[in-house]
mmCIF file of C-alpha atoms in Angstrom:
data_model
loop_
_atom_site.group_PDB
_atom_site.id
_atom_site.type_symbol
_atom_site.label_atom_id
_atom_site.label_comp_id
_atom_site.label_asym_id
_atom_site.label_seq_id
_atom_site.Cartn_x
_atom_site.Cartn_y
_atom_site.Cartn_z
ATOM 1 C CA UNK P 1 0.000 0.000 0.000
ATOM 2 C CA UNK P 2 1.456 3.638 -0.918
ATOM 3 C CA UNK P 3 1.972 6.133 1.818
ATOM 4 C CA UNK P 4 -0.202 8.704 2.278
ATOM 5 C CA UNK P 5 1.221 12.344 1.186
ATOM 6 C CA UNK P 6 2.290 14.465 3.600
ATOM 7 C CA UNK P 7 -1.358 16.562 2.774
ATOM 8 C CA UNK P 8 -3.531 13.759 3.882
ATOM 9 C CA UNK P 9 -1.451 13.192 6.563
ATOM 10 C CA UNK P 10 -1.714 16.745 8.211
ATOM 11 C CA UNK P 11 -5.033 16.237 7.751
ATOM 12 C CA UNK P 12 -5.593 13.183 9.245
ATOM 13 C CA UNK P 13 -3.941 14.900 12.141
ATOM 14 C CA UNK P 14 -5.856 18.098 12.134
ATOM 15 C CA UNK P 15 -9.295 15.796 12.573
ATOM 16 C CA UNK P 16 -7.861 13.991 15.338
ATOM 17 C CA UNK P 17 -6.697 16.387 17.334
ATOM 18 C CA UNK P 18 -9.938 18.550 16.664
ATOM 19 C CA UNK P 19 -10.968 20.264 19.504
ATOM 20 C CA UNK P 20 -8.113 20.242 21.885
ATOM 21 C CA UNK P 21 -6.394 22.760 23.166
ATOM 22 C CA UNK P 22 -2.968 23.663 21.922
ATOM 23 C CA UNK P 23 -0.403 24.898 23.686
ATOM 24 C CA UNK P 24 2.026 26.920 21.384
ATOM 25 C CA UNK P 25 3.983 30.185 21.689
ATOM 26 C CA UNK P 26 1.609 32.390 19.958
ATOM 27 C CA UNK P 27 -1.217 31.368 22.755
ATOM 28 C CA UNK P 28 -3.951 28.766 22.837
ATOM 29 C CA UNK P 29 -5.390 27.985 19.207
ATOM 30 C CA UNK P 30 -6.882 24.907 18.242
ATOM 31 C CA UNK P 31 -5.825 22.843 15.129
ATOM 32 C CA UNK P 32 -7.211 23.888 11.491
ATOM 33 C CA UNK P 33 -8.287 26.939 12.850
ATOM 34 C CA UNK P 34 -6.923 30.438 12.730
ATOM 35 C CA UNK P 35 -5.715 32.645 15.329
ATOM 36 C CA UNK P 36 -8.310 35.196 16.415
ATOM 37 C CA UNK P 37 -7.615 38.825 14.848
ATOM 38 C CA UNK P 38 -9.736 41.182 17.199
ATOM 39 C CA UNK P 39 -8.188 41.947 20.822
ATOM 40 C CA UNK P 40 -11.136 40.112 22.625
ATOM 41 C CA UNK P 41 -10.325 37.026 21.154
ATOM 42 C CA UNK P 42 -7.290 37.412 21.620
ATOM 43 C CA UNK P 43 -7.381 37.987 25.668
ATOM 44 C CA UNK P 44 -9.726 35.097 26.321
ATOM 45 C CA UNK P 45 -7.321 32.697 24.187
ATOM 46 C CA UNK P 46 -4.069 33.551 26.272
ATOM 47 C CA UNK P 47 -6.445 33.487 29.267
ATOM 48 C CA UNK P 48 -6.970 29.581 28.120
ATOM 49 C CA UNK P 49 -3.407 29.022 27.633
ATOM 50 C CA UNK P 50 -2.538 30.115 30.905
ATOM 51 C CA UNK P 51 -4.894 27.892 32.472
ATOM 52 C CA UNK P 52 -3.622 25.267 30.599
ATOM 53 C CA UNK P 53 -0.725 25.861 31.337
ATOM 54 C CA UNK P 54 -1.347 25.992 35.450
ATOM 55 C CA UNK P 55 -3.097 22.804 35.190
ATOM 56 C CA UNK P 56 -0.474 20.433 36.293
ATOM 57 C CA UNK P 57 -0.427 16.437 36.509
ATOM 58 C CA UNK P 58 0.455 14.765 40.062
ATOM 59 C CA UNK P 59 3.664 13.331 39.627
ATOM 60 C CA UNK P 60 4.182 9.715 40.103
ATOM 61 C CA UNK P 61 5.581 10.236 43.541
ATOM 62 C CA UNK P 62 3.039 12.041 44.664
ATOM 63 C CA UNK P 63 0.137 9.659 43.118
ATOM 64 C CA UNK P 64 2.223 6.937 45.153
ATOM 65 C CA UNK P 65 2.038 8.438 48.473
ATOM 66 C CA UNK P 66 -1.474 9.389 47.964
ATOM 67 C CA UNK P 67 -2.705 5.818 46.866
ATOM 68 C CA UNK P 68 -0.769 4.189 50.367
ATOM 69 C CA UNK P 69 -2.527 6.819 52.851
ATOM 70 C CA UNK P 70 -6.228 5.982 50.935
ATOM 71 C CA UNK P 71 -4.727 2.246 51.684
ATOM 72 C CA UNK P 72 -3.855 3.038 55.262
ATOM 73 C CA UNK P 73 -6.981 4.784 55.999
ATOM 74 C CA UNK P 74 -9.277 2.666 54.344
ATOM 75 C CA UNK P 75 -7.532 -0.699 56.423
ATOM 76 C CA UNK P 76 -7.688 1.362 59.379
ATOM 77 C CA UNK P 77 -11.676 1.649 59.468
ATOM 78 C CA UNK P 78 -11.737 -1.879 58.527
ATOM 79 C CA UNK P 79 -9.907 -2.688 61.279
ATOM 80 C CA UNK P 80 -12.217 -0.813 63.699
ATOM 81 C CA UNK P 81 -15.144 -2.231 62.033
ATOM 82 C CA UNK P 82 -14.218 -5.714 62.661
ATOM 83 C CA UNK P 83 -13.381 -4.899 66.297
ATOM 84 C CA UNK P 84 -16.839 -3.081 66.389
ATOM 85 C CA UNK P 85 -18.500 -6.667 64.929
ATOM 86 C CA UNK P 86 -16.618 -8.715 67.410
ATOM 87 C CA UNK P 87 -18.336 -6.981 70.420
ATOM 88 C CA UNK P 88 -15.681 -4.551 70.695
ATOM 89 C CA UNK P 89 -13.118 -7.623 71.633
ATOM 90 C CA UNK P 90 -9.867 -6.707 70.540
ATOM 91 C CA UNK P 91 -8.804 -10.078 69.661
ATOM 92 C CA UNK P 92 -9.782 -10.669 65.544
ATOM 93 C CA UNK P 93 -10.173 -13.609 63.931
ATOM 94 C CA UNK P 94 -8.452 -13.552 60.498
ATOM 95 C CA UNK P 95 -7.855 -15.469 56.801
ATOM 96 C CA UNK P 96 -4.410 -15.114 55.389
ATOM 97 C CA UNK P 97 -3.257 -15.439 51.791
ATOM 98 C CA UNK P 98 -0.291 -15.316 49.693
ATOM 99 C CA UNK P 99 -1.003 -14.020 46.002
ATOM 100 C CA UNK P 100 2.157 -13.803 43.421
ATOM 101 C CA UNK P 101 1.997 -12.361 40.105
ATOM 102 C CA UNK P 102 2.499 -15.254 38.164
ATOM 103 C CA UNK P 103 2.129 -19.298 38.764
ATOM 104 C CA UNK P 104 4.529 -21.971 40.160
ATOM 105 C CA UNK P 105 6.336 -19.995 43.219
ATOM 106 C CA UNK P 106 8.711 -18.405 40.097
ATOM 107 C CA UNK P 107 7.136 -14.917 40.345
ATOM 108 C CA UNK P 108 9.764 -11.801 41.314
ATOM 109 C CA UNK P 109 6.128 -9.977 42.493
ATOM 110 C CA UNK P 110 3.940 -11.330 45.569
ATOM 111 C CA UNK P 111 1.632 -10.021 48.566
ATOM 112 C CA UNK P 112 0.096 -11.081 51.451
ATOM 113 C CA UNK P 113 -3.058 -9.627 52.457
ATOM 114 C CA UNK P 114 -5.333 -10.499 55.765
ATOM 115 C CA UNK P 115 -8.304 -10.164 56.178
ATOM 116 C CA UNK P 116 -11.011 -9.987 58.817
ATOM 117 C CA UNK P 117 -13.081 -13.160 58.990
ATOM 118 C CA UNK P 118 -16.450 -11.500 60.774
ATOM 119 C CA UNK P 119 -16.355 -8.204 58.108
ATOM 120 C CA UNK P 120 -14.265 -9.879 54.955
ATOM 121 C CA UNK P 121 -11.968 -6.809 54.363
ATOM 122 C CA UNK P 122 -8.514 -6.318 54.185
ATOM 123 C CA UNK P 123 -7.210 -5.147 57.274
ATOM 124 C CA UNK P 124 -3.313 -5.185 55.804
ATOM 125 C CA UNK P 125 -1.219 -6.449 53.453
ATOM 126 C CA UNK P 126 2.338 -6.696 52.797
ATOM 127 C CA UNK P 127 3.875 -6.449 48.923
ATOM 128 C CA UNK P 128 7.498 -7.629 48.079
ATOM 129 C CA UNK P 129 9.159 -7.676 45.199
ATOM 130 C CA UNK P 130 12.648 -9.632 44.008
ATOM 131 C CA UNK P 131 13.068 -7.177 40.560
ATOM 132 C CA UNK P 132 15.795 -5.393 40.759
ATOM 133 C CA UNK P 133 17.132 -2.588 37.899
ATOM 134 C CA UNK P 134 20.021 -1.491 39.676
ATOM 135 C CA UNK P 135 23.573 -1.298 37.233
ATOM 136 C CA UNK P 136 25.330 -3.098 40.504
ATOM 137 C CA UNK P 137 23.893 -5.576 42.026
ATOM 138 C CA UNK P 138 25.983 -5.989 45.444
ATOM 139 C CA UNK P 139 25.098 -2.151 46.473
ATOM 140 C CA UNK P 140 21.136 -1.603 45.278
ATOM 141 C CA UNK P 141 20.210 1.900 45.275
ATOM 142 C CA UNK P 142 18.008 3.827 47.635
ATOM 143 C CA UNK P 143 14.699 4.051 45.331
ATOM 144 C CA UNK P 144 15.657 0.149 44.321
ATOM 145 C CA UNK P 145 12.094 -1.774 44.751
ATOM 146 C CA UNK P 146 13.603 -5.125 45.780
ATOM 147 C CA UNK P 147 12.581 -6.089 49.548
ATOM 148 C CA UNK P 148 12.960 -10.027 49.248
ATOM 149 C CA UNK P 149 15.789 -12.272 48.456
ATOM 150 C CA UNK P 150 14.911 -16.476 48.343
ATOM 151 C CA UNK P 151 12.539 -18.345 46.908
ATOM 152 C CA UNK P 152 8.953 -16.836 45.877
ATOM 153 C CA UNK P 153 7.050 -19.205 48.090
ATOM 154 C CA UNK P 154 8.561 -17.797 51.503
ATOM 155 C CA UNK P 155 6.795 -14.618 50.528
ATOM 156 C CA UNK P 156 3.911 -15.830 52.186
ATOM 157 C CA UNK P 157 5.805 -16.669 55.373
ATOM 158 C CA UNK P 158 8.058 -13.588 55.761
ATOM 159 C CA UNK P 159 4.794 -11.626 55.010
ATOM 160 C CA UNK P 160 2.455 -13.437 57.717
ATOM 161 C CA UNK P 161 4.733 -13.190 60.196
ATOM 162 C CA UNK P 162 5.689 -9.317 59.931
ATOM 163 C CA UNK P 163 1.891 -8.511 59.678
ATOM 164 C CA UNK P 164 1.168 -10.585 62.728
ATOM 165 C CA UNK P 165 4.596 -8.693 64.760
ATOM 166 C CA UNK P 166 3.243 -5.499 64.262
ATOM 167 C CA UNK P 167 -0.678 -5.759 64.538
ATOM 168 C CA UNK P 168 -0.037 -5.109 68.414
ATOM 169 C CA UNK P 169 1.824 -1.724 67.169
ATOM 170 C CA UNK P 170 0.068 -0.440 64.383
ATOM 171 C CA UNK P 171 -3.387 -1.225 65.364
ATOM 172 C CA UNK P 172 -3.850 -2.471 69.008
ATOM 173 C CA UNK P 173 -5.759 -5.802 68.307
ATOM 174 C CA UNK P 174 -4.268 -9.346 68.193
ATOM 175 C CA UNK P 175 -5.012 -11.995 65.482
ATOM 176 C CA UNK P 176 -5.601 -15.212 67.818
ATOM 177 C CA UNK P 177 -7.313 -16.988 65.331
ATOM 178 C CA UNK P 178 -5.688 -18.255 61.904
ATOM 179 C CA UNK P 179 -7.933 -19.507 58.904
ATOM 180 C CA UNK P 180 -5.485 -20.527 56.065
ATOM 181 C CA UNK P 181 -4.378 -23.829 54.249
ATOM 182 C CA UNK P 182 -3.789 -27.011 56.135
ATOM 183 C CA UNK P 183 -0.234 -27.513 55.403
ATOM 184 C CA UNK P 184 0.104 -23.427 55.744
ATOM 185 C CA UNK P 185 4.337 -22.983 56.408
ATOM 186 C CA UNK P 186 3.132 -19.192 57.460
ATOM 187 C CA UNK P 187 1.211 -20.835 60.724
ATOM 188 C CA UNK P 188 3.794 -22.817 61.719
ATOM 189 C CA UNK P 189 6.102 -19.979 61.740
ATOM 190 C CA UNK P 190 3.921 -18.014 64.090
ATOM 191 C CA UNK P 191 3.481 -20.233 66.035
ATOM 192 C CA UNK P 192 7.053 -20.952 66.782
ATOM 193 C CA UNK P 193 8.275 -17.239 67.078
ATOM 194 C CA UNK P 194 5.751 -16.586 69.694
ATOM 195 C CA UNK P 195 4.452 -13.288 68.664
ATOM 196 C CA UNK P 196 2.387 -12.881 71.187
ATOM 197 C CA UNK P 197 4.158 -14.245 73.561
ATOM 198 C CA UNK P 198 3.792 -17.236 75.757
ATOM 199 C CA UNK P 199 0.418 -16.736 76.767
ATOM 200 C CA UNK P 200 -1.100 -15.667 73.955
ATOM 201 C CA UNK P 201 -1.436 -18.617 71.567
ATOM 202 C CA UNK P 202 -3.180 -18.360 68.006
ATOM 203 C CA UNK P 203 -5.594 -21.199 67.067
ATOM 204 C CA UNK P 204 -5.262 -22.562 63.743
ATOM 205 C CA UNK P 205 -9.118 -22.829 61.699
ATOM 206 C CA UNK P 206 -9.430 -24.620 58.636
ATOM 207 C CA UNK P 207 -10.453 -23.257 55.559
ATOM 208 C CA UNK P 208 -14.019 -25.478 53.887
ATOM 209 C CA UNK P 209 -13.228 -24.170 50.677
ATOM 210 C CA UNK P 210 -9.732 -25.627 50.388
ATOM 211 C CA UNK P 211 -10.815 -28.570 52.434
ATOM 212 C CA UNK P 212 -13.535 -29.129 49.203
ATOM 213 C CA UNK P 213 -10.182 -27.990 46.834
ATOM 214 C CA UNK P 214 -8.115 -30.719 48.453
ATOM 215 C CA UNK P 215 -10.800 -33.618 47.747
ATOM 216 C CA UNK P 216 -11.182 -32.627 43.801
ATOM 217 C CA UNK P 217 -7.794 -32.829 43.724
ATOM 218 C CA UNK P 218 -7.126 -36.318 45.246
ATOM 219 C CA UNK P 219 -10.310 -37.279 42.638
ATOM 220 C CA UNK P 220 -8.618 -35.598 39.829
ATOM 221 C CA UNK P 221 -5.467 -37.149 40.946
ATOM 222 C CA UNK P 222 -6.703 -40.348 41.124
ATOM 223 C CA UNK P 223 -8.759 -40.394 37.749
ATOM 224 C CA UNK P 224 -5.311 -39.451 35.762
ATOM 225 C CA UNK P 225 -3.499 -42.393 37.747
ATOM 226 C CA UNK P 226 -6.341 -44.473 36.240
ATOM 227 C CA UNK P 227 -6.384 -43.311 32.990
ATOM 228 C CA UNK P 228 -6.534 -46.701 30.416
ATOM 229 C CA UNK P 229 -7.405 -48.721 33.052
ATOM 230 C CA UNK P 230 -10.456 -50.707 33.890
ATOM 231 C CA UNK P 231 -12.362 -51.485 37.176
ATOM 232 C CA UNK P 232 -14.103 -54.686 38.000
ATOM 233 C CA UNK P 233 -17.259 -53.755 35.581
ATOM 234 C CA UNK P 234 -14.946 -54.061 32.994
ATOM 235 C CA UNK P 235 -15.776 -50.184 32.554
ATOM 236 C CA UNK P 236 -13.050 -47.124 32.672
ATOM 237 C CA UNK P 237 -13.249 -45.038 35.427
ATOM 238 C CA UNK P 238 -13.894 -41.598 33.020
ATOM 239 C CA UNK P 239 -16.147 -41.139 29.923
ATOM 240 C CA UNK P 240 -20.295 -40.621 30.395
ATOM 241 C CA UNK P 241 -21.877 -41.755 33.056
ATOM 242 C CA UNK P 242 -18.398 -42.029 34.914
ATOM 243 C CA UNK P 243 -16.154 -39.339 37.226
ATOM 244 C CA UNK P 244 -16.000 -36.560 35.016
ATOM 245 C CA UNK P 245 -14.958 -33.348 35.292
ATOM 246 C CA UNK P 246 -18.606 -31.839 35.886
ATOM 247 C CA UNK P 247 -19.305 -34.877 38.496
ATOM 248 C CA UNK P 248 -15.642 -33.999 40.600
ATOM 249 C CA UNK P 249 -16.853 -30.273 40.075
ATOM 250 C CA UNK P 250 -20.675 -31.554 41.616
ATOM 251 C CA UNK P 251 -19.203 -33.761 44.465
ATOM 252 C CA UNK P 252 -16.563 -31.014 45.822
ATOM 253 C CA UNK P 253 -19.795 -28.316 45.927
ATOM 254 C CA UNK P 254 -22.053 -30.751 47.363
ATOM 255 C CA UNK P 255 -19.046 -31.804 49.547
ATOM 256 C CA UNK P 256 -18.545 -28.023 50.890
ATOM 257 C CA UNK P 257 -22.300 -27.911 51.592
ATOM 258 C CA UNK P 258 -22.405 -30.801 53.414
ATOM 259 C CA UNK P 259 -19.677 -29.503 56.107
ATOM 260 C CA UNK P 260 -21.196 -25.608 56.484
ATOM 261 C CA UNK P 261 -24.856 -27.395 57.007
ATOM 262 C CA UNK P 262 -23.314 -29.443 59.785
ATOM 263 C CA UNK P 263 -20.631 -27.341 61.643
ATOM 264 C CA UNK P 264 -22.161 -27.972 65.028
ATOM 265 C CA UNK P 265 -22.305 -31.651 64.867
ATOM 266 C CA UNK P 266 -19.513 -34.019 63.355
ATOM 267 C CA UNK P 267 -21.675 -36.997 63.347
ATOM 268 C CA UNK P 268 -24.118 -35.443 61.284
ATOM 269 C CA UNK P 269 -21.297 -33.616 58.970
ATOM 270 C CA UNK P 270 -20.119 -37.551 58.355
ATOM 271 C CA UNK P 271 -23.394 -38.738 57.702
ATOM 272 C CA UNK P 272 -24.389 -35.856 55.278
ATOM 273 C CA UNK P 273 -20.824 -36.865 53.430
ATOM 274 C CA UNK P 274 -21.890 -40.750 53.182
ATOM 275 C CA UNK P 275 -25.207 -39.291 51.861
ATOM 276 C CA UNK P 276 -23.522 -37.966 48.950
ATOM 277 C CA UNK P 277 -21.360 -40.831 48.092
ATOM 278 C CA UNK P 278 -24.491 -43.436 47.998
ATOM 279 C CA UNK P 279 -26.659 -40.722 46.327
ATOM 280 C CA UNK P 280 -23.895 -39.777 43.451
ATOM 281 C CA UNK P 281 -22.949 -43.500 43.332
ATOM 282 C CA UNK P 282 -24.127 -45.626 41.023
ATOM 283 C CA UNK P 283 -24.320 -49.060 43.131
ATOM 284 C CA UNK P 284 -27.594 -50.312 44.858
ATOM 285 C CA UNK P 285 -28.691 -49.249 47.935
ATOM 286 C CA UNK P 286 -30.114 -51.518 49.856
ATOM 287 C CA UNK P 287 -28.799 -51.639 52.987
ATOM 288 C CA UNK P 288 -28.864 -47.643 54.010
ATOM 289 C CA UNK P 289 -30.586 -46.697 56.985
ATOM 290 C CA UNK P 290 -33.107 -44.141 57.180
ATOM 291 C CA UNK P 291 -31.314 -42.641 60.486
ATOM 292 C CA UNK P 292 -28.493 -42.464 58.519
ATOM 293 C CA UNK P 293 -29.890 -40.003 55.728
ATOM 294 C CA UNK P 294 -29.406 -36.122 56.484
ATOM 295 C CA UNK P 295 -31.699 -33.671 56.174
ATOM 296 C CA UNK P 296 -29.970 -31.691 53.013
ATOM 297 C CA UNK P 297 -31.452 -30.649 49.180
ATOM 298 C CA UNK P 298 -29.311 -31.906 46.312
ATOM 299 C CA UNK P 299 -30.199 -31.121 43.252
ATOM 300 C CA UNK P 300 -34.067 -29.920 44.694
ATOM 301 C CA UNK P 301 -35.017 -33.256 46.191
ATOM 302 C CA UNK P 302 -34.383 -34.564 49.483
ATOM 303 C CA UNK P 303 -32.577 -37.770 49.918
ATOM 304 C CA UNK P 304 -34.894 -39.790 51.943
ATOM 305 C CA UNK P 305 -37.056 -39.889 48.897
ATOM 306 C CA UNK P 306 -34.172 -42.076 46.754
ATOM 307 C CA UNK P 307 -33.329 -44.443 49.667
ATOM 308 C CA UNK P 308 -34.242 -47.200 50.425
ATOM 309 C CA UNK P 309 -34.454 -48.726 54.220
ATOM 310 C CA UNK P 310 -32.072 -51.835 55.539
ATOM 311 C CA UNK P 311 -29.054 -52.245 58.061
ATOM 312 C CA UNK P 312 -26.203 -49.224 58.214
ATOM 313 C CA UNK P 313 -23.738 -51.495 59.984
ATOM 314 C CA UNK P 314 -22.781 -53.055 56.782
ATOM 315 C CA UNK P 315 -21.687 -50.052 54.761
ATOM 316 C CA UNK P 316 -17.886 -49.570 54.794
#
């Protein structure tokens, strides 16, 4: 394709930047226009250029400082709105999380936030960062944005435990309750620097939702270690009809909802979980007690309706 003359290209230009105001040393004058001849015109158009002129941008320093004290601020009411919720007890319950900016632990960017369990906002958060653009790398220089050296993952564990050393400080409350992973590192390293000291000790809640993550998981796990393999039906373990990826999807939700229906009792939380297996199953049912059927809705239609009675002591 030819290029376009320099003519068409002017104005191409003139149309796009029609209507702005340009700032130029003969005054404020906007493009394919002419400057204004009489004197009024000509006052009000320097009095545009000067305001344009005035009008200056917030630099990024100073957008930076502004955006942290919103940040402070805002995590500062959330904190007094969770101490509010938790009948002005000074003692919070919180979830912690490590985020990184890309997959697999390999990510130079990462944060930590925590957040309030009774009012689910962030009540702080801690950002580090492993990129480095300094020209020498042994003596980093003061505006350098590296604050972590070691591997990505501990940026969950250096970040827990420095918010948890200074919540005392900064905001005057304690976090004696933990909701995280199971196998959280970032726990067990509170718990063994004592931040609160020896008789203050934080208790460790699990999490449902990656309790439900863990069982897909093991289930996906499992149907990839039986992949071309057949069970006793002489059936494989995938395809229709089978554990599929909608089914593992169906049994961790119904899973989750069988635990938060049943947090005050564990023999009913077991027996809602057994409900599921014979219900999803595809075996007969013969021998399920009644007793043993929870009162929960799966898919619209209670479960007593689809069992049939006989003897529980037989299930395994």
């Amino acid at each position: 394709m030819p290029r376009a003359s320099t003519k068409v290209f002017k104005k191409r230009r003139g149309v796009f930047n029609k209507g702005r105001c340009n700032k130029s040393n003969d005054g404020c004058g906007e493009s394919n226009s002419t400057v204004p001849k009489n004197s009024a015109d000509e006052k009000s158009c320097a009095d545009g250029a000067k305001l344009c002129t005035n009008e200056t941008e917030p630099s990024a320093s100073e957008r930076k400082i502004a955006t942290r004290e919103t940040c402070e601020h805002s995590m500062a009411e959330a904190v007094r709105e969770a101490v509010d919720e938790n009948d002005g007890k000074r003692d919070l319950a919180v979830a912690v999380d490590g985020s990184w900016q890309k997959r697999g632990f390999s990510s130079k960017n990462g944060l930590v936030t925590v957040t309030s369990v009774d009012t689910g906002k962030v009540i702080d958060v801690e950002v580090f960062s492993k990129h480095c653009i300094c020209p020498n790398k042994t003596k980093h220089l003061q505006n350098c944005k590296r604050n972590f050296e070691g591997y990505s993952g501990k940026m969950e564990v250096a970040g827990a435990l420095s918010i948890f050393q200074r919540s005392q400080s900064l905001y005057n409350v304690r976090y004696t309750k933990y909701l995280g992973d199971r196998d959280s590192k970032a726990f067990t390293s509170i718990v063994e620097n004592k931040v609160y000291g020896d008789h203050c000790s934080v208790e460790k809640l699990e999490c449902i939702g990656h309790v439900m993550k863990r069982m897909g998981t093991c289930l996906r796990r499992l149907k990839t270690k039986m992949r071309g393999q057949k069970l006793s039906d002489g059936k494989p373990l995938c395809g229709r009809n089978r554990l599929t990826e909608a089914e593992i999807d169906r049994l961790q939700a119904y899973y989750g909802r069988a635990i938060r229906r049943n947090l005050s009792s564990v023999k009913d939380m077991q027996q809602a979980i057994w409900a599921i297996f014979f219900y999803t199953s595809y075996q007969p049912m013969k021998n399920l007690s009644m007793d043993f059927v929870p009162l929960i809705q799966i898919r619209g239609a209670n479960l007593k309706s689809r069992i049939a009675w006989g003897d529980l002591s037989s299930q395994k």
